[in-house]
C-alpha cells in the first residue's frame, strides 16, 4: 500500500485547483464570446475574433 505524505497531498490538491481554475477561466471566456456573438448554442465552426487581444483565452 502506498501512503501519500501530507506534502504530496497538498501538492496534488494545489495542482488540481490550478487546473480547475484554468478550466473555469477558459469556459467563462468562451461563454462570454458566445454572448458577444449573440449565439447561445455552440457550433462546430470556430469562432472568428475581430481583434488580436481576443486571442488571450488561447494563452490561458
CSV table of N, CA and C in Angstrom, one decimal:
chain,number,residue,atom,x,y,z
A,1,UNK,N,0.9,-1.2,0.0
A,1,UNK,CA,0.0,0.0,0.0
A,1,UNK,C,0.9,1.2,0.0
A,2,UNK,N,0.6,2.2,-0.9
A,2,UNK,CA,1.4,3.4,-1.0
A,2,UNK,C,0.7,4.5,-0.1
A,3,UNK,N,1.4,5.0,0.8
A,3,UNK,CA,0.9,6.1,1.6
A,3,UNK,C,1.4,7.4,1.1
A,4,UNK,N,0.4,8.3,1.0
A,4,UNK,CA,0.7,9.7,0.4
A,4,UNK,C,1.1,10.6,1.6
A,5,UNK,N,2.2,11.3,1.5
A,5,UNK,CA,2.6,12.2,2.6
A,5,UNK,C,1.7,13.4,2.5
A,6,UNK,N,1.6,14.1,3.6
A,6,UNK,CA,0.8,15.4,3.6
A,6,UNK,C,1.4,16.4,2.6
A,7,UNK,N,2.7,16.4,2.4
A,7,UNK,CA,3.2,17.4,1.4
A,7,UNK,C,2.8,17.0,0.0
A,8,UNK,N,2.9,15.7,-0.3
A,8,UNK,CA,2.4,15.2,-1.6
A,8,UNK,C,0.9,15.5,-1.8
A,9,UNK,N,0.1,15.3,-0.8
A,9,UNK,CA,-1.3,15.5,-0.9
A,9,UNK,C,-1.6,17.0,-1.1
A,10,UNK,N,-0.8,17.8,-0.4
A,10,UNK,CA,-1.0,19.3,-0.6
A,10,UNK,C,-0.6,19.7,-2.0
A,11,UNK,N,0.4,19.1,-2.6
A,11,UNK,CA,0.9,19.4,-3.9
A,11,UNK,C,-0.2,19.0,-5.0
A,12,UNK,N,-0.8,17.8,-4.8
A,12,UNK,CA,-1.8,17.3,-5.7
A,12,UNK,C,-3.1,18.2,-5.6
A,13,UNK,N,-3.4,18.6,-4.4
A,13,UNK,CA,-4.6,19.5,-4.3
A,13,UNK,C,-4.4,20.8,-5.0
A,14,UNK,N,-3.2,21.4,-4.8
A,14,UNK,CA,-2.8,22.6,-5.4
A,14,UNK,C,-2.8,22.5,-6.9
A,15,UNK,N,-2.3,21.4,-7.4
A,15,UNK,CA,-2.3,21.2,-8.9
A,15,UNK,C,-3.7,21.1,-9.4
A,16,UNK,N,-4.6,20.4,-8.7
A,16,UNK,CA,-6.0,20.2,-9.1
A,16,UNK,C,-6.7,21.5,-9.1
A,17,UNK,N,-6.5,22.3,-8.1
A,17,UNK,CA,-7.1,23.7,-8.1
A,17,UNK,C,-6.7,24.5,-9.2
A,18,UNK,N,-5.4,24.5,-9.5
A,18,UNK,CA,-4.9,25.3,-10.6
A,18,UNK,C,-5.5,24.9,-12.0
A,19,UNK,N,-5.6,23.6,-12.2
A,19,UNK,CA,-6.2,23.0,-13.4
A,19,UNK,C,-7.6,23.4,-13.5
A,20,UNK,N,-8.3,23.3,-12.4
A,20,UNK,CA,-9.8,23.7,-12.4
A,20,UNK,C,-9.9,25.1,-12.6
A,21,UNK,N,-9.1,26.0,-12.1
A,21,UNK,CA,-9.1,27.4,-12.3
A,21,UNK,C,-8.9,27.8,-13.8
A,22,UNK,N,-8.0,27.1,-14.4
A,22,UNK,CA,-7.7,27.3,-15.9
A,22,UNK,C,-9.0,26.9,-16.7
A,23,UNK,N,-9.5,25.7,-16.3
A,23,UNK,CA,-10.7,25.3,-17.0
A,23,UNK,C,-11.9,26.3,-16.9
A,24,UNK,N,-12.1,26.8,-15.7
A,24,UNK,CA,-13.2,27.8,-15.5
A,24,UNK,C,-12.9,29.1,-16.2
A,25,UNK,N,-11.7,29.5,-16.3
A,25,UNK,CA,-11.4,30.8,-17.0
A,25,UNK,C,-11.6,30.6,-18.5
A,26,UNK,N,-11.2,29.5,-19.0
A,26,UNK,CA,-11.4,29.2,-20.5
A,26,UNK,C,-12.9,29.1,-20.7
A,27,UNK,N,-13.6,28.3,-19.9
A,27,UNK,CA,-15.1,28.2,-20.1
A,27,UNK,C,-15.8,29.5,-20.0
A,28,UNK,N,-15.4,30.3,-19.1
A,28,UNK,CA,-16.1,31.6,-18.9
A,28,UNK,C,-15.8,32.5,-20.1
A,29,UNK,N,-14.6,32.5,-20.6
A,29,UNK,CA,-14.2,33.4,-21.7
A,29,UNK,C,-15.0,32.9,-23.0
A,30,UNK,N,-15.1,31.6,-23.2
A,30,UNK,CA,-15.8,31.1,-24.3
A,30,UNK,C,-17.3,31.4,-24.2
A,31,UNK,N,-17.9,31.4,-23.0
A,31,UNK,CA,-19.3,31.7,-22.8
A,31,UNK,C,-19.5,33.2,-23.1
A,32,UNK,N,-18.6,34.0,-22.7
A,32,UNK,CA,-18.7,35.5,-23.0
A,32,UNK,C,-18.6,35.7,-24.5
A,33,UNK,N,-17.7,35.0,-25.2
A,33,UNK,CA,-17.6,35.1,-26.6
A,33,UNK,C,-18.9,34.7,-27.3
A,34,UNK,N,-19.5,33.7,-26.9
A,34,UNK,CA,-20.8,33.3,-27.4
A,34,UNK,C,-21.8,34.4,-27.2
A,35,UNK,N,-21.9,34.9,-26.0
A,35,UNK,CA,-22.8,36.0,-25.7
A,35,UNK,C,-22.5,37.2,-26.6
A,36,UNK,N,-21.3,37.5,-26.8
A,36,UNK,CA,-20.9,38.7,-27.6
A,36,UNK,C,-21.3,38.5,-29.0
A,37,UNK,N,-21.2,37.3,-29.5
A,37,UNK,CA,-21.7,37.0,-30.9
A,37,UNK,C,-23.2,36.8,-31.0
A,38,UNK,N,-23.9,36.7,-29.9
A,38,UNK,CA,-25.3,36.6,-30.0
A,38,UNK,C,-25.7,35.1,-30.2
A,39,UNK,N,-24.8,34.2,-29.9
A,39,UNK,CA,-25.1,32.8,-30.1
A,39,UNK,C,-25.0,32.0,-28.8
A,40,UNK,N,-26.1,31.5,-28.3
A,40,UNK,CA,-26.0,30.8,-27.1
A,40,UNK,C,-25.7,29.3,-27.3
A,41,UNK,N,-25.9,28.8,-28.5
A,41,UNK,CA,-25.6,27.4,-28.8
A,41,UNK,C,-24.3,27.3,-29.5
A,42,UNK,N,-23.4,26.5,-29.0
A,42,UNK,CA,-22.1,26.3,-29.7
A,42,UNK,C,-22.2,25.6,-31.0
A,43,UNK,N,-21.3,25.9,-32.0
A,43,UNK,CA,-21.4,25.2,-33.3
A,43,UNK,C,-20.0,24.5,-33.5
A,44,UNK,N,-19.9,23.8,-34.5
A,44,UNK,CA,-18.7,23.1,-34.8
A,44,UNK,C,-17.7,24.0,-35.5
A,45,UNK,N,-18.2,25.1,-36.0
A,45,UNK,CA,-17.3,26.1,-36.7
A,45,UNK,C,-16.5,26.9,-35.7
A,46,UNK,N,-15.3,27.2,-35.9
A,46,UNK,CA,-14.5,28.0,-35.0
A,46,UNK,C,-15.0,29.4,-34.9
A,47,UNK,N,-14.9,30.0,-33.8
A,47,UNK,CA,-15.3,31.4,-33.6
A,47,UNK,C,-14.3,32.3,-34.1
A,48,UNK,N,-14.6,33.2,-35.0
A,48,UNK,CA,-13.7,34.2,-35.5
A,48,UNK,C,-13.7,35.4,-34.7
A,49,UNK,N,-12.6,35.9,-34.3
A,49,UNK,CA,-12.5,37.1,-33.5
A,49,UNK,C,-12.0,38.3,-34.3
A,50,UNK,N,-12.4,39.5,-33.9
A,50,UNK,CA,-12.1,40.7,-34.7
A,50,UNK,C,-10.8,41.4,-34.2
A,51,UNK,N,-10.3,41.1,-33.1
A,51,UNK,CA,-9.1,41.7,-32.6
A,51,UNK,C,-8.1,40.7,-32.1
A,52,UNK,N,-6.8,41.1,-32.1
A,52,UNK,CA,-5.7,40.2,-31.6
A,52,UNK,C,-5.9,40.0,-30.1
A,53,UNK,N,-6.3,41.0,-29.4
A,53,UNK,CA,-6.4,40.8,-27.9
A,53,UNK,C,-7.5,39.8,-27.5
A,54,UNK,N,-8.4,39.5,-28.5
A,54,UNK,CA,-9.4,38.4,-28.2
A,54,UNK,C,-8.8,37.1,-28.1
A,55,UNK,N,-7.5,36.9,-28.5
A,55,UNK,CA,-6.9,35.6,-28.5
A,55,UNK,C,-6.4,35.2,-27.1
A,56,UNK,N,-6.6,36.0,-26.1
A,56,UNK,CA,-6.0,35.7,-24.8
A,56,UNK,C,-6.5,34.4,-24.2
A,57,UNK,N,-7.7,33.9,-24.5
A,57,UNK,CA,-8.1,32.7,-23.9
A,57,UNK,C,-7.3,31.5,-24.3
A,58,UNK,N,-6.7,31.6,-25.6
A,58,UNK,CA,-5.9,30.5,-26.1
A,58,UNK,C,-4.6,30.4,-25.2
A,59,UNK,N,-4.1,31.5,-24.8
A,59,UNK,CA,-2.9,31.5,-24.0
A,59,UNK,C,-3.1,31.1,-22.5
A,60,UNK,N,-4.4,31.1,-22.1
A,60,UNK,CA,-4.7,30.8,-20.7
A,60,UNK,C,-4.5,29.3,-20.4
